[in-house]
Each structure stands twice: as structure tokens, then as C-alpha cells.
Coordinates of C-alpha atoms in Angstrom, one line a residue:
X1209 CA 77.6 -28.0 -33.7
X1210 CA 79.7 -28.4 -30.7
X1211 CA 78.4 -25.4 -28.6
X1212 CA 74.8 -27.1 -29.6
X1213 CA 76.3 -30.4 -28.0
X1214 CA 77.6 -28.2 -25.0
X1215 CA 74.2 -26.6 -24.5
X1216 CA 71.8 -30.1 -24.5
X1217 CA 74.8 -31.7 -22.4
X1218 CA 73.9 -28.6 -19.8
X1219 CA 69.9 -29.5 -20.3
X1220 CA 70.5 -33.1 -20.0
X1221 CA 72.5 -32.3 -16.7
X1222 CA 69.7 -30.7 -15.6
X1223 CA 67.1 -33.0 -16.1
X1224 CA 69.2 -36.1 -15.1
X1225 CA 69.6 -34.1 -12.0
X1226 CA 65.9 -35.1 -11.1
X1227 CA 66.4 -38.6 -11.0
X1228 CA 68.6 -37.6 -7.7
X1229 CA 65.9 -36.0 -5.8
X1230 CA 64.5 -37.7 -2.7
X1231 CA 60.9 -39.1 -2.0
X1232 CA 59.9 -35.2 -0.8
X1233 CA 60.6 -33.8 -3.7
X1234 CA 57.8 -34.8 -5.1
X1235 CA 55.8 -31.8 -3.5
X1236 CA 58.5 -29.5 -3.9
X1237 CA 58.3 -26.2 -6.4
X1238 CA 59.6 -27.1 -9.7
X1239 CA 61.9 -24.3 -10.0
X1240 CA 63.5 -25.2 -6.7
X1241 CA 63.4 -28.8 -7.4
X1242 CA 65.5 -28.1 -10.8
X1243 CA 67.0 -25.8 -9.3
X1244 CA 68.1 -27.5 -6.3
X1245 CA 69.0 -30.4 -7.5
X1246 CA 70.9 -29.4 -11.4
X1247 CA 73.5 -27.5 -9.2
X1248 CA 74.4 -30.8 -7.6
X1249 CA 74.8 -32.8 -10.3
X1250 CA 76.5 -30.3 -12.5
X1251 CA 79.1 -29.8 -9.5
X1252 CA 79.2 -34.2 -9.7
X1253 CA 79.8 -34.0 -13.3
X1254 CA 82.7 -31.1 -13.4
X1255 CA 84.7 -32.8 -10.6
X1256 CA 84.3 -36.4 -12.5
X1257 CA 87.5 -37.5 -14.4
X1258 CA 85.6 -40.3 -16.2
X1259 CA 82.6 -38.6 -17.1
X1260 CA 85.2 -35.6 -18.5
X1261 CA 87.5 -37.7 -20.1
X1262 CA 84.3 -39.1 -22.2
X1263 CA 83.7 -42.4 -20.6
X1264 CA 80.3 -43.4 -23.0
X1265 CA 79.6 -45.7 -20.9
X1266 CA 79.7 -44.4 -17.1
X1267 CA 78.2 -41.3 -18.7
X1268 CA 75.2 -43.4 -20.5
X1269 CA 74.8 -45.6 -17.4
X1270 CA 74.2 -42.3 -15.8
X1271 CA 71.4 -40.7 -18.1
X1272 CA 69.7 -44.4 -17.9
X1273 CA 69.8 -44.6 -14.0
X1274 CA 68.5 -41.0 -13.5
X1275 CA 66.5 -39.2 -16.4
X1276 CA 63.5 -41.9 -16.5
X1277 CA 62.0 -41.4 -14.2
X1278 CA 61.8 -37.7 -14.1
X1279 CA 61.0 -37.1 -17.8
X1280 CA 57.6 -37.8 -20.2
X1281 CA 59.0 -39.7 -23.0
X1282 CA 55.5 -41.2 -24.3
X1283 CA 54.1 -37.2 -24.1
X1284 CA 57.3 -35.9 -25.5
X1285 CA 57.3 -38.8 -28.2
X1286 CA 53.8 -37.6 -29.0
X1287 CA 54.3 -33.9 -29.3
X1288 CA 57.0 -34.6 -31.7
X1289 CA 54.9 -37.3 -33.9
X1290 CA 51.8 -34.9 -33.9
X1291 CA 48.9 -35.8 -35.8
X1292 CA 50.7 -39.4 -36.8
X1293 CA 50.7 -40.6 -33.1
X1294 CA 47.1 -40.8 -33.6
X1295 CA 47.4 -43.0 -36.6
X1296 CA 50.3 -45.4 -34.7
X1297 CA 48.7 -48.7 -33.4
X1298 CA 50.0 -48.7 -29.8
X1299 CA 52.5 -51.1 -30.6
X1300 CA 54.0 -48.6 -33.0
X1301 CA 53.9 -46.1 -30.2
X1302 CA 55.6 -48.0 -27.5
X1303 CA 58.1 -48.7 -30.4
X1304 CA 58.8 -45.0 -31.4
X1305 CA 59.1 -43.8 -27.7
X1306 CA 61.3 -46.5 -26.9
X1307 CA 63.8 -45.4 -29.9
X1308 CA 62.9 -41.7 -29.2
X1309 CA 63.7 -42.0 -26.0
X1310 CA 67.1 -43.7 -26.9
X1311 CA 67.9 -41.2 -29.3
X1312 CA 67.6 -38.3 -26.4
X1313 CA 70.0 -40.1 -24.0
X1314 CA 73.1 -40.8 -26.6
X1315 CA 72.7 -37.2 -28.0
X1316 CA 72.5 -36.0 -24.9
X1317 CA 75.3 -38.2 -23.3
X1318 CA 77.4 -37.8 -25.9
X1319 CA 78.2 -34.5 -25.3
X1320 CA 78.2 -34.6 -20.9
X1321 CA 81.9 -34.6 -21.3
X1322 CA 81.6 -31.2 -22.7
X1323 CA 80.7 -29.5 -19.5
X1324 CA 83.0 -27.3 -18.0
X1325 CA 83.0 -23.8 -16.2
X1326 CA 78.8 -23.4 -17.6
X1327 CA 76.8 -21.8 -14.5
X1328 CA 72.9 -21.9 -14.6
X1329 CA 71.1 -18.7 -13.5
X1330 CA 67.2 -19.2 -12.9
X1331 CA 64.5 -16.6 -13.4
X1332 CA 61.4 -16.4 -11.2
X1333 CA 58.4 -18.5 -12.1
X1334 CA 55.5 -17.4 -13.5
X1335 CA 52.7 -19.7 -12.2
X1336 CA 50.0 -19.8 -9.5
X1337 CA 50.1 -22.8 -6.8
X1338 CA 47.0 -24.1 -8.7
X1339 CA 48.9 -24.7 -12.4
X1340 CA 49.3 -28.5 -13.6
X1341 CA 52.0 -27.3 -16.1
X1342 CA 55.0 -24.7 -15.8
X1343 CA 58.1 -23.3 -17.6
X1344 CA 61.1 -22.8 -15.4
X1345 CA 63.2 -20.5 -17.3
X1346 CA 66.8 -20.5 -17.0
X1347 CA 70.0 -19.2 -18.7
X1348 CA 73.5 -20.1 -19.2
X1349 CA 75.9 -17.8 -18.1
X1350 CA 79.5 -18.9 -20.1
X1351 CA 82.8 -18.6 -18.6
X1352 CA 84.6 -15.6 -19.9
X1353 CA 82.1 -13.5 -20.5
X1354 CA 80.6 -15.1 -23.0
X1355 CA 76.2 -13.7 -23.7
X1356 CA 74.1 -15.5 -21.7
X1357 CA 71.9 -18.5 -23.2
X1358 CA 68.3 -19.0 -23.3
X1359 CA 67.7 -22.9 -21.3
X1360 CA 64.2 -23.3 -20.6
X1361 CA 61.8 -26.3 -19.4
X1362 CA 58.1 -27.5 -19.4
X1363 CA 57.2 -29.3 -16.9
X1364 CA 53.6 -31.5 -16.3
X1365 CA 52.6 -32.1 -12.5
X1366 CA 51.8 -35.9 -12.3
X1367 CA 50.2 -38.4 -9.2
X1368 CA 54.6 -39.0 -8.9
X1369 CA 55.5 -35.2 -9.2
X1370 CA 56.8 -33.3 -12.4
X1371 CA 58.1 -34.1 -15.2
X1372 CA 59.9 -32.6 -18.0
X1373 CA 58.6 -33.1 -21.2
X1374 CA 60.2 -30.3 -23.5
X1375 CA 63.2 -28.9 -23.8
X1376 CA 63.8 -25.3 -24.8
X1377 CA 67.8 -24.1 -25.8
X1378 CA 68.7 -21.2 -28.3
X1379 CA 65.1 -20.5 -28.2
X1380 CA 64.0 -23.5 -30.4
X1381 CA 61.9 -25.8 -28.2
X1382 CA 63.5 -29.5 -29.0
X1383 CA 59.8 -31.3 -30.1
X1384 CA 59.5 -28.7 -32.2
X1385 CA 62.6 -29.3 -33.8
X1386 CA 62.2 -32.9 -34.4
X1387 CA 58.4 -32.9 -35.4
X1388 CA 59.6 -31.3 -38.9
X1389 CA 62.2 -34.5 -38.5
X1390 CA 59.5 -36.6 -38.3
X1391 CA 57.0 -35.8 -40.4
X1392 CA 59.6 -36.3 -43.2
X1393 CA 60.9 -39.5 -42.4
X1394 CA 56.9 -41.2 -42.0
X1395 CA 55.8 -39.6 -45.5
X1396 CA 58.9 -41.5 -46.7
X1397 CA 58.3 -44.7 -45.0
X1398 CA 55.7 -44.5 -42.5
X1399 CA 55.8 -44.9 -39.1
X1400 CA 57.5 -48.3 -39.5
X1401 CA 59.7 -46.1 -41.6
X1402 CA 60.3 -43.7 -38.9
X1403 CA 60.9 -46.4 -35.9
X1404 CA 63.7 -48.4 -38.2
X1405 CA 65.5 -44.6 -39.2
X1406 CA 65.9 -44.3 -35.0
X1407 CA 66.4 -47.8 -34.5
X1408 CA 69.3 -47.5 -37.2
X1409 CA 70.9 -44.1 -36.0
X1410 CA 70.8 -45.6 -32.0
X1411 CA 72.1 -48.4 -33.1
X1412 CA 74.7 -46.1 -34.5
X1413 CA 75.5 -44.9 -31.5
X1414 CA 75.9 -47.4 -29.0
X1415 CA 78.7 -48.6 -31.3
X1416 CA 80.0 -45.4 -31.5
X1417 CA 79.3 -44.8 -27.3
X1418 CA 80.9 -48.8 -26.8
X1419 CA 84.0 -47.9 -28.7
X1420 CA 84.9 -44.6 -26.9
X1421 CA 84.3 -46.6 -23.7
X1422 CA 87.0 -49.0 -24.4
X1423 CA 89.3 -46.2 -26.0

């Protein structure tokens, strides 16, 4: 569990790392705008004594400021819902990707702290100019020799440039991994069902992020 926490700490480093890029790099390559840009921030993060002492809240406050702009929550939300976001009124929808969306920052936050030595190696991308949607593929390389691990994005070009909208570490793609999630907790309850479990677990954690804060 805590190298899983180390390893979406890296990927959330990454794409909170977009929400630093300037104006340009809208028309810049999405490998080198990941690339660019991740180094940065992951340099900002190991040099930060708050952010490695586990300050929640400069660490959350972080995540907020930078990842939403740069990332598809709605499409991510989606993915993950599958057939069911067809059946969610679109108040349900905006609902679920709100929590969703909530529920991605604090796990992700949560474990920012955890980042150390990591270094992020990118392989070339496979795409023609023409392509509306890529996957940068990257690895992290461990200090100490450790075996390299698989950290890989998808990325949608939009009218505002691209965003992320999957996740891909240990080679288990993260809406894949909570669609199963999903689909269990609406043939329980229903979407309602679903939207009160991620209200109820974010809810969770913000006491939880609040109480480190003060600690």
C-alpha cells in the first residue's frame, strides 16, 4: 500500500505539474509539456520542508490551484461510471465528478509527502502531428537500484490544449480500477448510492487532511 501511495504521489506530481505551464504551452508537444514541466515541480516538491513534512493542507491547496485545470474530470468521471453515466440525470453527473474529482486530489495528496529520490525517465511518443489523443509513456527509475515502474498518461487535445484524463501505474490504468468500484457501489444503492459513498469517504478525509495540518 505505501509504494502504491508513493507511485500516484509521483503521477499526481506530474499532472499537477501542468497547471504550471504558461499560456504557450498550450501548443506544445505533450510529451514535452509533461515532460518539461513534471521535472520542475518534482524538483519544487523534494526541496519543500512543508510539503515533506506532510503539511495536508499546503499540499492540498497545491493539487486544487494546479491539477484543474490541466485534467478531464467529467471524461475521466465518465470512463469510470461507464454505461451508468448514461443513466445519471446531469445533476447526478455534476454531483459524481465533483466527489470523484475530490476523491483523486486527497488520495493523491495524501501521499506528495512521500516523494523522495524518484526520477522519471520518458519514452518516445508514438503519435502523428495529426492525433487528438496520445499516451506519453514514462517510468520510474527508484533510488538504489530499485526495477523501473511502468507510469503512463492519456492525454485528449482540447480548444485550451491537453488534458489528462487517465492514469496508468503498475500497468493498471486508474478508471479501470475504479469502474469495477463503481459498478458495485450503484447496484447497491444507485448512483445516489454511489455519490453519498464518495461524499462520505472525502468527507473522511478532509478531517483526516485538517488534522495532520494542525499536527
Amino acid at each position: 500500500m505505501k509504494l502504491l501511495k508513493t507511485l500516484f504521489a509521483i503521477a499526481s506530481l506530474t499532472i499537477g505539474a501542468l497547471g504550471f505551464a504558461p499560456a504557450a504551452s498550450a501548443q506544445e508537444a505533450p510529451d514535452a509539456l509533461v515532460k518539461r514541466i513534471s521535472q520542475e515541480v518534482l524538483d519544487a516538491a523534494k526541496s519543500d520542508k512543508d510539503i515533506q513534512g506532510g503539511n495536508q493542507k499546503k499540499v492540498l491547496e497545491l493539487v486544487e490551484a494546479k491539477i484543474l485545470p490541466h485534467v478531464d474530470f467529467q471524461r475521466m468521471t465518465a470512463l469510470a461510471a461507464g454505461r451508468f453515466w448514461r443513466e445519471a440525470t446531469p445533476e447526478q453527473q455534476k454531483q459524481l465528478t465533483t466527489e470523484f474529482r475530490s476523491l483523486l486530489i486527497y488520495t493523491y495528496s495524501g501521499a506528495i509527502s512521500q516523494v523522495r529520490d524518484q526520477k522519471l525517465e520518458f519514452k518516445p511518443l508514438r503519435a502523428d502531428a495529426s492525433d487528438t489523443e496520445v499516451e506519453v509513456r514514462s517510468q520510474v527509475v527508484q533510488p538504489r537500484g530499485g526495477d523501473p515502474i511502468q507510469l503512463n498518461y492519456r492525454l485528449e487535445k482540447s480548444p485550451s490544449g491537453w488534458k489528462i484524463y487517465d492514469v496508468n501505474v503498475l500497468g493498471a490504468w486508474l478508471v479501470e480500477t475504479y469502474k469495477g468500484n463503481f459498478a458495485s457501489e450503484i447496484s447497491k444503492g444507485g448512483i445516489d448510492g454511489l455519490i453519498k459513498t464518495l461524499s462520505d469517504r472525502n468527507k473522511r478525509l478532509a478531517a483526516s487532511a485538517a488534522k495532520s495540518s494542525k499536527s
